[in-house]
Amino acid sequence: MSSPAATVGSAWTFRLAACALAIAGTLSCRRPPAPPGACANLAMNVCTQYGGKQSRAAKRMCGGAPWLEGDDACPREGALGRCVRERGAYTEWLYAGPPNRYTAAGARRTCQEAGGAFYEP
């Protein structure tokens, strides 16, 4: 017959093992980050590049604008510059033309007023 101390020790070991399995199961069930991509809303003169952590939600919110797969998916042709936002969480590429008729100075100002860092291409 086992002692009460042995029974308590066995119960503790069982609980510890059960917790470890539950944690391992939770960690293994996480979805991997989605591939990076960009929402190309070129009708509004902006293409927003997202990393893997944000791209799944961003793709859903992109609406009718095309979703472009890849790390550097936004077109560079015609770009006035890029606005890096939220400590690099996403980058907006800004383009000239209607409807907002951005100039390089206007794109820079818009970016900086929104708290971003503007870089010319």
N, CA, C and O atoms as CSV, one atom per row, in Angstrom:
chain,resi,resn,atom,element,x,y,z
A,1,MET,N,N,0.845,-1.177,0.000
A,1,MET,CA,C,0.000,0.000,0.000
A,1,MET,C,C,0.886,1.234,0.000
A,1,MET,O,O,1.895,1.261,0.705
A,2,SER,N,N,0.537,2.253,-0.770
A,2,SER,CA,C,1.373,3.445,-0.869
A,2,SER,C,C,1.066,4.402,0.268
A,2,SER,O,O,-0.030,4.411,0.828
A,3,SER,N,N,2.065,5.202,0.589
A,3,SER,CA,C,1.916,6.175,1.676
A,3,SER,C,C,1.147,7.393,1.158
A,3,SER,O,O,1.093,7.621,-0.050
A,4,PRO,N,N,0.544,8.189,2.078
A,4,PRO,CA,C,-0.154,9.406,1.648
A,4,PRO,C,C,0.767,10.373,0.910
A,4,PRO,O,O,0.336,11.041,-0.029
A,5,ALA,N,N,2.029,10.453,1.326
A,5,ALA,CA,C,2.975,11.351,0.655
A,5,ALA,C,C,3.207,10.913,-0.781
A,5,ALA,O,O,3.321,11.754,-1.673
A,6,ALA,N,N,3.278,9.604,-1.015
A,6,ALA,CA,C,3.477,9.095,-2.370
A,6,ALA,C,C,2.263,9.397,-3.237
A,6,ALA,O,O,2.405,9.727,-4.414
A,7,THR,N,N,1.063,9.285,-2.657
A,7,THR,CA,C,-0.163,9.563,-3.404
A,7,THR,C,C,-0.224,11.039,-3.802
A,7,THR,O,O,-0.576,11.366,-4.936
A,8,VAL,N,N,0.122,11.936,-2.859
A,8,VAL,CA,C,0.132,13.368,-3.162
A,8,VAL,C,C,1.170,13.665,-4.240
A,8,VAL,O,O,0.908,14.445,-5.155
A,9,GLY,N,N,2.348,13.047,-4.136
A,9,GLY,CA,C,3.397,13.246,-5.135
A,9,GLY,C,C,2.956,12.775,-6.504
A,9,GLY,O,O,3.236,13.435,-7.504
A,10,SER,N,N,2.264,11.633,-6.568
A,10,SER,CA,C,1.777,11.115,-7.852
A,10,SER,C,C,0.719,12.037,-8.448
A,10,SER,O,O,0.705,12.279,-9.655
A,11,ALA,N,N,-0.167,12.550,-7.596
A,11,ALA,CA,C,-1.209,13.465,-8.075
A,11,ALA,C,C,-0.573,14.748,-8.614
A,11,ALA,O,O,-0.995,15.268,-9.648
A,12,TRP,N,N,0.439,15.252,-7.913
A,12,TRP,CA,C,1.145,16.457,-8.354
A,12,TRP,C,C,1.820,16.220,-9.693
A,12,TRP,O,O,1.742,17.062,-10.587
A,13,THR,N,N,2.479,15.086,-9.838
A,13,THR,CA,C,3.157,14.747,-11.087
A,13,THR,C,C,2.147,14.648,-12.228
A,13,THR,O,O,2.404,15.118,-13.336
A,14,PHE,N,N,0.993,14.031,-11.950
A,14,PHE,CA,C,-0.044,13.895,-12.976
A,14,PHE,C,C,-0.553,15.273,-13.414
A,14,PHE,O,O,-0.698,15.534,-14.608
A,15,ARG,N,N,-0.823,16.155,-12.437
A,15,ARG,CA,C,-1.309,17.502,-12.773
A,15,ARG,C,C,-0.282,18.278,-13.591
A,15,ARG,O,O,-0.624,18.964,-14.554
A,16,LEU,N,N,0.979,18.157,-13.192
A,16,LEU,CA,C,2.044,18.844,-13.915
A,16,LEU,C,C,2.128,18.346,-15.358
A,16,LEU,O,O,2.276,19.138,-16.289
A,17,ALA,N,N,2.034,17.033,-15.534
A,17,ALA,CA,C,2.085,16.461,-16.883
A,17,ALA,C,C,0.876,16.904,-17.706
A,17,ALA,O,O,1.009,17.210,-18.891
A,18,ALA,N,N,-0.302,16.938,-17.080
A,18,ALA,CA,C,-1.512,17.363,-17.793
A,18,ALA,C,C,-1.398,18.820,-18.227
A,18,ALA,O,O,-1.777,19.171,-19.345
A,19,CYS,N,N,-0.876,19.669,-17.342
A,19,CYS,CA,C,-0.692,21.087,-17.702
A,19,CYS,C,C,0.311,21.244,-18.835
A,19,CYS,O,O,0.096,22.035,-19.754
A,20,ALA,N,N,1.394,20.502,-18.772
A,20,ALA,CA,C,2.412,20.582,-19.823
A,20,ALA,C,C,1.834,20.166,-21.168
A,20,ALA,O,O,2.117,20.801,-22.185
A,21,LEU,N,N,1.026,19.108,-21.188
A,21,LEU,CA,C,0.401,18.671,-22.443
A,21,LEU,C,C,-0.584,19.714,-22.962
A,21,LEU,O,O,-0.651,19.962,-24.166
A,22,ALA,N,N,-1.343,20.324,-22.060
A,22,ALA,CA,C,-2.303,21.348,-22.485
A,22,ALA,C,C,-1.584,22.544,-23.096
A,22,ALA,O,O,-2.009,23.066,-24.127
A,23,ILE,N,N,-0.498,22.977,-22.465
A,23,ILE,CA,C,0.263,24.111,-22.994
A,23,ILE,C,C,0.882,23.758,-24.336
A,23,ILE,O,O,0.828,24.554,-25.273
A,24,ALA,N,N,1.465,22.580,-24.436
A,24,ALA,CA,C,2.079,22.163,-25.705
A,24,ALA,C,C,1.032,22.074,-26.806
A,24,ALA,O,O,1.296,22.453,-27.947
A,25,GLY,N,N,-0.156,21.578,-26.471
A,25,GLY,CA,C,-1.225,21.488,-27.459
A,25,GLY,C,C,-1.677,22.849,-27.932
A,25,GLY,O,O,-1.932,23.047,-29.120
A,26,THR,N,N,-1.776,23.789,-27.008
A,26,THR,CA,C,-2.175,25.149,-27.371
A,26,THR,C,C,-1.145,25.789,-28.284
A,26,THR,O,O,-1.503,26.419,-29.279
A,27,LEU,N,N,0.122,25.635,-27.955
A,27,LEU,CA,C,1.170,26.243,-28.769
A,27,LEU,C,C,1.244,25.623,-30.153
A,27,LEU,O,O,1.501,26.317,-31.136
A,28,SER,N,N,1.022,24.322,-30.231
A,28,SER,CA,C,1.132,23.665,-31.533
A,28,SER,C,C,-0.072,23.944,-32.421
A,28,SER,O,O,-0.002,23.739,-33.633
A,29,CYS,N,N,-1.179,24.410,-31.839
A,29,CYS,CA,C,-2.383,24.682,-32.623
A,29,CYS,C,C,-2.420,26.105,-33.173
A,29,CYS,O,O,-3.327,26.440,-33.935
A,30,ARG,N,N,-1.484,26.922,-32.816
A,30,ARG,CA,C,-1.464,28.287,-33.353
A,30,ARG,C,C,-1.222,28.258,-34.848
A,30,ARG,O,O,-0.431,27.466,-35.362
A,31,ARG,N,N,-1.928,29.147,-35.528
A,31,ARG,CA,C,-1.710,29.249,-36.968
A,31,ARG,C,C,-0.410,29.990,-37.224
A,31,ARG,O,O,-0.091,30.954,-36.527
A,32,PRO,N,N,0.331,29.549,-38.209
A,32,PRO,CA,C,1.540,30.300,-38.554
A,32,PRO,C,C,1.136,31.645,-39.151
A,32,PRO,O,O,0.028,31.783,-39.669
A,33,PRO,N,N,2.026,32.637,-39.083
A,33,PRO,CA,C,1.680,33.929,-39.678
A,33,PRO,C,C,1.408,33.784,-41.170
A,33,PRO,O,O,2.012,32.957,-41.853
A,34,ALA,N,N,0.498,34.597,-41.651
A,34,ALA,CA,C,0.192,34.592,-43.084
A,34,ALA,C,C,1.374,35.193,-43.835
A,34,ALA,O,O,2.165,35.936,-43.253
A,35,PRO,N,N,1.499,34.881,-45.109
A,35,PRO,CA,C,2.586,35.495,-45.875
A,35,PRO,C,C,2.360,37.001,-45.989
A,35,PRO,O,O,1.218,37.459,-45.986
A,36,PRO,N,N,3.440,37.770,-46.090
A,36,PRO,CA,C,3.287,39.215,-46.231
A,36,PRO,C,C,2.605,39.564,-47.549
A,36,PRO,O,O,2.595,38.772,-48.492
A,37,GLY,N,N,2.047,40.745,-47.592
A,37,GLY,CA,C,1.389,41.186,-48.813
A,37,GLY,C,C,0.993,42.644,-48.714
A,37,GLY,O,O,1.320,43.328,-47.744
A,38,ALA,N,N,0.281,43.111,-49.732
A,38,ALA,CA,C,-0.074,44.528,-49.799
A,38,ALA,C,C,-1.484,44.706,-50.338
A,38,ALA,O,O,-1.942,43.960,-51.203
A,39,CYS,N,N,-2.152,45.707,-49.806
A,39,CYS,CA,C,-3.453,46.130,-50.306
A,39,CYS,C,C,-3.192,47.278,-51.271
A,39,CYS,O,O,-2.781,48.364,-50.862
A,40,ALA,N,N,-3.433,47.033,-52.545
A,40,ALA,CA,C,-3.105,48.003,-53.595
A,40,ALA,C,C,-4.341,48.816,-53.960
A,40,ALA,O,O,-5.025,48.514,-54.937
A,41,ASN,N,N,-4.621,49.844,-53.174
A,41,ASN,CA,C,-5.751,50.730,-53.438
A,41,ASN,C,C,-5.255,51.889,-54.300
A,41,ASN,O,O,-5.231,53.043,-53.873
A,42,LEU,N,N,-4.866,51.550,-55.514
A,42,LEU,CA,C,-4.245,52.536,-56.402
A,42,LEU,C,C,-5.235,53.596,-56.876
A,42,LEU,O,O,-4.818,54.669,-57.313
A,43,ALA,N,N,-6.542,53.319,-56.799
A,43,ALA,CA,C,-7.541,54.338,-57.126
A,43,ALA,C,C,-7.474,55.494,-56.127
A,43,ALA,O,O,-7.879,56.614,-56.437
A,44,MET,N,N,-6.961,55.217,-54.929
A,44,MET,CA,C,-6.783,56.249,-53.905
A,44,MET,C,C,-5.314,56.640,-53.753
A,44,MET,O,O,-4.950,57.336,-52.805
A,45,ASN,N,N,-4.477,56.196,-54.680
A,45,ASN,CA,C,-3.049,56.532,-54.716
A,45,ASN,C,C,-2.268,56.021,-53.517
A,45,ASN,O,O,-1.335,56.677,-53.054
A,46,VAL,N,N,-2.642,54.865,-53.017
A,46,VAL,CA,C,-1.917,54.288,-51.886
A,46,VAL,C,C,-1.857,52.769,-52.034
A,46,VAL,O,O,-2.809,52.130,-52.483
A,47,CYS,N,N,-0.728,52.220,-51.649
A,47,CYS,CA,C,-0.547,50.773,-51.576
A,47,CYS,C,C,0.098,50.515,-50.217
A,47,CYS,O,O,1.166,51.050,-49.922
A,48,THR,N,N,-0.545,49.700,-49.397
A,48,THR,CA,C,-0.067,49.480,-48.035
A,48,THR,C,C,0.495,48.078,-47.896
A,48,THR,O,O,-0.210,47.091,-48.105
A,49,GLN,N,N,1.773,47.998,-47.543
A,49,GLN,CA,C,2.502,46.735,-47.382
A,49,GLN,C,C,2.422,46.287,-45.922
A,49,GLN,O,O,2.676,47.071,-45.008
A,50,TYR,N,N,2.062,45.001,-45.714
A,50,TYR,CA,C,1.941,44.441,-44.367
A,50,TYR,C,C,2.860,43.243,-44.212
A,50,TYR,O,O,3.077,42.482,-45.156
A,51,GLY,N,N,3.397,43.083,-43.007
A,51,GLY,CA,C,4.164,41.892,-42.671
A,51,GLY,C,C,3.227,40.753,-42.309
A,51,GLY,O,O,2.009,40.930,-42.286
A,52,GLY,N,N,3.787,39.592,-42.028
A,52,GLY,CA,C,2.992,38.408,-41.745
A,52,GLY,C,C,2.027,38.547,-40.584
A,52,GLY,O,O,0.920,38.010,-40.640
A,53,LYS,N,N,2.419,39.255,-39.529
A,53,LYS,CA,C,1.557,39.369,-38.354
A,53,LYS,C,C,0.267,40.123,-38.663
A,53,LYS,O,O,-0.780,39.808,-38.098
A,54,GLN,N,N,0.326,41.092,-39.534
A,54,GLN,CA,C,-0.851,41.903,-39.847
A,54,GLN,C,C,-1.549,41.487,-41.132
A,54,GLN,O,O,-2.692,41.881,-41.364
A,55,SER,N,N,-0.899,40.711,-41.958
A,55,SER,CA,C,-1.407,40.511,-43.317
A,55,SER,C,C,-2.725,39.745,-43.379
A,55,SER,O,O,-3.532,40.010,-44.270
A,56,ARG,N,N,-2.971,38.808,-42.469
A,56,ARG,CA,C,-4.226,38.048,-42.525
A,56,ARG,C,C,-5.418,38.995,-42.344
A,56,ARG,O,O,-6.360,38.958,-43.134
A,57,ALA,N,N,-5.382,39.829,-41.323
A,57,ALA,CA,C,-6.475,40.779,-41.082
A,57,ALA,C,C,-6.517,41.843,-42.173
A,57,ALA,O,O,-7.595,42.232,-42.622
A,58,ALA,N,N,-5.352,42.311,-42.600
A,58,ALA,CA,C,-5.298,43.347,-43.634
A,58,ALA,C,C,-5.911,42.854,-44.939
A,58,ALA,O,O,-6.590,43.610,-45.634
A,59,LYS,N,N,-5.676,41.610,-45.267
A,59,LYS,CA,C,-6.231,41.050,-46.509
A,59,LYS,C,C,-7.753,41.063,-46.456
A,59,LYS,O,O,-8.410,41.367,-47.452
A,60,ARG,N,N,-8.316,40.733,-45.293
A,60,ARG,CA,C,-9.778,40.754,-45.148
A,60,ARG,C,C,-10.313,42.180,-45.252
A,60,ARG,O,O,-11.376,42.405,-45.831
A,61,MET,N,N,-9.582,43.141,-44.695
A,61,MET,CA,C,-10.041,44.532,-44.684
A,61,MET,C,C,-9.759,45.260,-45.988
A,61,MET,O,O,-10.232,46.381,-46.179
A,62,CYS,N,N,-9.014,44.661,-46.871
A,62,CYS,CA,C,-8.630,45.299,-48.130
A,62,CYS,C,C,-9.846,45.562,-49.022
A,62,CYS,O,O,-9.793,46.414,-49.908
A,63,GLY,N,N,-10.911,44.849,-48.794
A,63,GLY,CA,C,-12.137,45.065,-49.554
A,63,GLY,C,C,-11.975,44.706,-51.015
A,63,GLY,O,O,-11.431,43.650,-51.340
A,64,GLY,N,N,-12.440,45.571,-51.899
A,64,GLY,CA,C,-12.391,45.300,-53.329
A,64,GLY,C,C,-11.060,45.609,-53.984
A,64,GLY,O,O,-10.867,45.311,-55.163
A,65,ALA,N,N,-10.135,46.207,-53.234
A,65,ALA,CA,C,-8.817,46.515,-53.814
A,65,ALA,C,C,-8.012,45.227,-53.966
A,65,ALA,O,O,-8.176,44.305,-53.168
A,66,PRO,N,N,-7.155,45.150,-54.963
A,66,PRO,CA,C,-6.355,43.935,-55.156
A,66,PRO,C,C,-5.395,43.688,-53.990
A,66,PRO,O,O,-4.811,44.621,-53.438
A,67,TRP,N,N,-5.246,42.413,-53.632
A,67,TRP,CA,C,-4.262,41.984,-52.637
A,67,TRP,C,C,-3.071,41.408,-53.394
A,67,TRP,O,O,-3.229,40.493,-54.202
A,68,LEU,N,N,-1.887,41.939,-53.134
A,68,LEU,CA,C,-0.670,41.496,-53.814
A,68,LEU,C,C,0.198,40.734,-52.822
A,68,LEU,O,O,0.542,41.268,-51.768
A,69,GLU,N,N,0.557,39.490,-53.144
A,69,GLU,CA,C,1.383,38.663,-52.261
A,69,GLU,C,C,2.845,39.069,-52.357
A,69,GLU,O,O,3.321,39.443,-53.429
A,70,GLY,N,N,3.562,38.995,-51.232
A,70,GLY,CA,C,5.002,39.185,-51.247
A,70,GLY,C,C,5.498,40.273,-50.316
A,70,GLY,O,O,4.732,41.108,-49.836
A,71,ASP,N,N,6.814,40.243,-50.072
A,71,ASP,CA,C,7.466,41.201,-49.170
A,71,ASP,C,C,7.475,42.625,-49.711
A,71,ASP,O,O,7.226,43.569,-48.962
A,72,ASP,N,N,7.752,42.790,-50.972
A,72,ASP,CA,C,7.810,44.114,-51.602
A,72,ASP,C,C,6.811,44.158,-52.744
A,72,ASP,O,O,7.183,44.332,-53.904
A,73,ALA,N,N,5.540,43.999,-52.406
A,73,ALA,CA,C,4.513,43.833,-53.430
A,73,ALA,C,C,4.035,45.148,-54.047
A,73,ALA,O,O,3.553,45.146,-55.180
A,74,CYS,N,N,4.154,46.250,-53.342
A,74,CYS,CA,C,3.662,47.529,-53.875
A,74,CYS,C,C,4.514,47.983,-55.051
A,74,CYS,O,O,5.741,47.904,-54.998
A,75,PRO,N,N,3.865,48.462,-56.118
A,75,PRO,CA,C,4.634,48.944,-57.271
A,75,PRO,C,C,5.452,50.182,-56.915
A,75,PRO,O,O,5.022,51.023,-56.126
A,76,ARG,N,N,6.617,50.273,-57.501
A,76,ARG,CA,C,7.488,51.430,-57.269
A,76,ARG,C,C,7.291,52.499,-58.339
A,76,ARG,O,O,7.573,53.675,-58.111
A,77,GLU,N,N,6.808,52.083,-59.501
A,77,GLU,CA,C,6.610,53.027,-60.600
A,77,GLU,C,C,5.585,54.088,-60.201
A,77,GLU,O,O,4.472,53.764,-59.785
A,78,GLY,N,N,5.968,55.342,-60.332
A,78,GLY,CA,C,5.075,56.449,-60.014
A,78,GLY,C,C,4.986,56.779,-58.532
A,78,GLY,O,O,4.248,57.688,-58.151
A,79,ALA,N,N,5.719,56.062,-57.690
A,79,ALA,CA,C,5.652,56.317,-56.247
A,79,ALA,C,C,6.380,57.612,-55.897
A,79,ALA,O,O,7.478,57.876,-56.385
A,80,LEU,N,N,5.750,58.406,-55.050
A,80,LEU,CA,C,6.376,59.627,-54.548
A,80,LEU,C,C,7.264,59.308,-53.348
A,80,LEU,O,O,8.219,60.029,-53.058
A,81,GLY,N,N,6.940,58.235,-52.666
A,81,GLY,CA,C,7.705,57.828,-51.494
A,81,GLY,C,C,6.919,56.834,-50.667
A,81,GLY,O,O,5.804,56.441,-51.009
A,82,ARG,N,N,7.537,56.445,-49.571
A,82,ARG,CA,C,6.886,55.495,-48.672
A,82,ARG,C,C,6.823,56.086,-47.275
A,82,ARG,O,O,7.724,56.803,-46.840
A,83,CYS,N,N,5.747,55.770,-46.591
A,83,CYS,CA,C,5.503,56.252,-45.237
A,83,CYS,C,C,5.527,55.043,-44.311
A,83,CYS,O,O,4.634,54.197,-44.360
A,84,VAL,N,N,6.548,54.964,-43.472
A,84,VAL,CA,C,6.672,53.843,-42.542
A,84,VAL,C,C,5.921,54.218,-41.273
A,84,VAL,O,O,6.193,55.247,-40.654
A,85,ARG,N,N,4.966,53.360,-40.893
A,85,ARG,CA,C,4.070,53.662,-39.770
A,85,ARG,C,C,4.172,52.602,-38.690
A,85,ARG,O,O,4.601,51.475,-38.936
A,86,GLU,N,N,3.773,52.985,-37.503
A,86,GLU,CA,C,3.707,52.070,-36.359
A,86,GLU,C,C,4.991,51.280,-36.168
A,86,GLU,O,O,4.965,50.056,-36.031
A,87,ARG,N,N,6.118,51.989,-36.160
A,87,ARG,CA,C,7.440,51.374,-35.950
A,87,ARG,C,C,7.725,50.260,-36.957
A,87,ARG,O,O,8.325,49.240,-36.616
A,88,GLY,N,N,7.296,50.463,-38.173
A,88,GLY,CA,C,7.583,49.500,-39.230
A,88,GLY,C,C,6.557,48.397,-39.377
A,88,GLY,O,O,6.764,47.471,-40.161
A,89,ALA,N,N,5.448,48.469,-38.642
A,89,ALA,CA,C,4.421,47.430,-38.748
A,89,ALA,C,C,3.823,47.388,-40.150
A,89,ALA,O,O,3.462,46.322,-40.649
A,90,TYR,N,N,3.723,48.548,-40.776
A,90,TYR,CA,C,3.270,48.587,-42.167
A,90,TYR,C,C,3.849,49.818,-42.850
A,90,TYR,O,O,4.259,50.784,-42.206
A,91,THR,N,N,3.867,49.747,-44.175
A,91,THR,CA,C,4.423,50.830,-44.990
A,91,THR,C,C,3.417,51.214,-46.058
A,91,THR,O,O,2.921,50.358,-46.790
A,92,GLU,N,N,3.117,52.494,-46.145
A,92,GLU,CA,C,2.224,53.009,-47.185
A,92,GLU,C,C,3.061,53.639,-48.283
A,92,GLU,O,O,3.883,54.518,-48.025
A,93,TRP,N,N,2.846,53.185,-49.506
A,93,TRP,CA,C,3.460,53.818,-50.678
A,93,TRP,C,C,2.438,54.797,-51.219
A,93,TRP,O,O,1.277,54.440,-51.423
A,94,LEU,N,N,2.865,56.045,-51.457
A,94,LEU,CA,C,1.972,57.103,-51.928
A,94,LEU,C,C,2.325,57.482,-53.357
A,94,LEU,O,O,3.498,57.568,-53.721
A,95,TYR,N,N,1.281,57.710,-54.170
A,95,TYR,CA,C,1.442,57.967,-55.604
A,95,TYR,C,C,0.766,59.284,-55.983
A,95,TYR,O,O,-0.153,59.742,-55.304
A,96,ALA,N,N,1.233,59.883,-57.073
A,96,ALA,CA,C,0.663,61.135,-57.583
A,96,ALA,C,C,-0.620,60.849,-58.355
A,96,ALA,O,O,-0.902,59.707,-58.717
A,97,GLY,N,N,-1.381,61.893,-58.596
A,97,GLY,CA,C,-2.569,61.776,-59.435
A,97,GLY,C,C,-3.857,61.941,-58.657
A,97,GLY,O,O,-3.849,62.067,-57.433
A,98,PRO,N,N,-4.990,61.940,-59.401
A,98,PRO,CA,C,-6.279,62.088,-58.743
A,98,PRO,C,C,-6.580,60.830,-57.918
A,98,PRO,O,O,-6.082,59.763,-58.277
A,99,PRO,N,N,-7.336,60.890,-56.876
A,99,PRO,CA,C,-8.175,62.005,-56.454
A,99,PRO,C,C,-7.484,62.978,-55.501
A,99,PRO,O,O,-7.952,64.106,-55.350
A,100,ASN,N,N,-6.393,62.584,-54.858
A,100,ASN,CA,C,-5.789,63.479,-53.866
A,100,ASN,C,C,-4.683,64.363,-54.422
A,100,ASN,O,O,-4.248,65.300,-53.752
A,101,ARG,N,N,-4.229,64.086,-55.617
A,101,ARG,CA,C,-3.224,64.906,-56.307
A,101,ARG,C,C,-1.996,65.194,-55.436
A,101,ARG,O,O,-1.542,66.332,-55.321
A,102,TYR,N,N,-1.482,64.133,-54.836
A,102,TYR,CA,C,-0.268,64.285,-54.022
A,102,TYR,C,C,0.889,64.842,-54.839
A,102,TYR,O,O,1.063,64.506,-56.010
A,103,THR,N,N,1.662,65.685,-54.209
A,103,THR,CA,C,2.998,66.055,-54.679
A,103,THR,C,C,3.940,65.382,-53.684
A,103,THR,O,O,3.490,64.850,-52.669
A,104,ALA,N,N,5.240,65.402,-53.965
A,104,ALA,CA,C,6.187,64.807,-53.016
A,104,ALA,C,C,6.086,65.508,-51.659
A,104,ALA,O,O,6.098,64.852,-50.618
A,105,ALA,N,N,5.986,66.839,-51.673
A,105,ALA,CA,C,5.883,67.591,-50.415
A,105,ALA,C,C,4.574,67.278,-49.688
A,105,ALA,O,O,4.557,67.147,-48.464
A,106,GLY,N,N,3.484,67.159,-50.442
A,106,GLY,CA,C,2.191,66.836,-49.839
A,106,GLY,C,C,2.163,65.434,-49.254
A,106,GLY,O,O,1.595,65.213,-48.184
A,107,ALA,N,N,2.775,64.486,-49.956
A,107,ALA,CA,C,2.844,63.115,-49.447
A,107,ALA,C,C,3.666,63.067,-48.161
A,107,ALA,O,O,3.290,62.391,-47.204
A,108,ARG,N,N,4.779,63.783,-48.144
A,108,ARG,CA,C,5.631,63.843,-46.943
A,108,ARG,C,C,4.845,64.435,-45.767
A,108,ARG,O,O,4.873,63.899,-44.659
A,109,ARG,N,N,4.149,65.536,-46.018
A,109,ARG,CA,C,3.385,66.206,-44.967
A,109,ARG,C,C,2.281,65.289,-44.425
A,109,ARG,O,O,2.107,65.173,-43.212
A,110,THR,N,N,1.543,64.644,-45.322
A,110,THR,CA,C,0.475,63.734,-44.912
A,110,THR,C,C,1.024,62.613,-44.039
A,110,THR,O,O,0.431,62.263,-43.018
A,111,CYS,N,N,2.147,62.059,-44.441
A,111,CYS,CA,C,2.787,60.981,-43.690
A,111,CYS,C,C,3.209,61.454,-42.303
A,111,CYS,O,O,2.895,60.816,-41.298
A,112,GLN,N,N,3.911,62.557,-42.257
A,112,GLN,CA,C,4.437,63.049,-40.985
A,112,GLN,C,C,3.321,63.485,-40.036
A,112,GLN,O,O,3.435,63.306,-38.823
A,113,GLU,N,N,2.248,64.053,-40.578
A,113,GLU,CA,C,1.111,64.441,-39.736
A,113,GLU,C,C,0.434,63.224,-39.119
A,113,GLU,O,O,-0.185,63.324,-38.060
A,114,ALA,N,N,0.551,62.073,-39.782
A,114,ALA,CA,C,-0.025,60.828,-39.264
A,114,ALA,C,C,0.958,60.083,-38.354
A,114,ALA,O,O,0.663,58.979,-37.896
A,115,GLY,N,N,2.119,60.681,-38.093
A,115,GLY,CA,C,3.092,60.053,-37.206
A,115,GLY,C,C,4.055,59.108,-37.888
A,115,GLY,O,O,4.748,58.342,-37.218
A,116,GLY,N,N,4.112,59.147,-39.210
A,116,GLY,CA,C,5.004,58.260,-39.954
A,116,GLY,C,C,6.321,58.915,-40.310
A,116,GLY,O,O,6.514,60.118,-40.130
A,117,ALA,N,N,7.216,58.096,-40.818
A,117,ALA,CA,C,8.514,58.571,-41.322
A,117,ALA,C,C,8.499,58.413,-42.835
A,117,ALA,O,O,8.268,57.314,-43.339
A,118,PHE,N,N,8.743,59.498,-43.564
A,118,PHE,CA,C,8.644,59.496,-45.026
A,118,PHE,C,C,10.015,59.316,-45.661
A,118,PHE,O,O,10.996,59.933,-45.246
A,119,TYR,N,N,10.063,58.458,-46.677
A,119,TYR,CA,C,11.298,58.209,-47.430
A,119,TYR,C,C,10.981,58.280,-48.911
A,119,TYR,O,O,10.019,57.666,-49.372
A,120,GLU,N,N,11.777,59.021,-49.654
A,120,GLU,CA,C,11.600,59.062,-51.107
A,120,GLU,C,C,12.123,57.764,-51.695
A,120,GLU,O,O,13.012,57.131,-51.126
A,121,PRO,N,N,11.559,57.360,-52.859
A,121,PRO,CA,C,11.961,56.050,-53.420
A,121,PRO,C,C,13.417,55.994,-53.835
A,121,PRO,O,O,13.882,54.961,-54.317
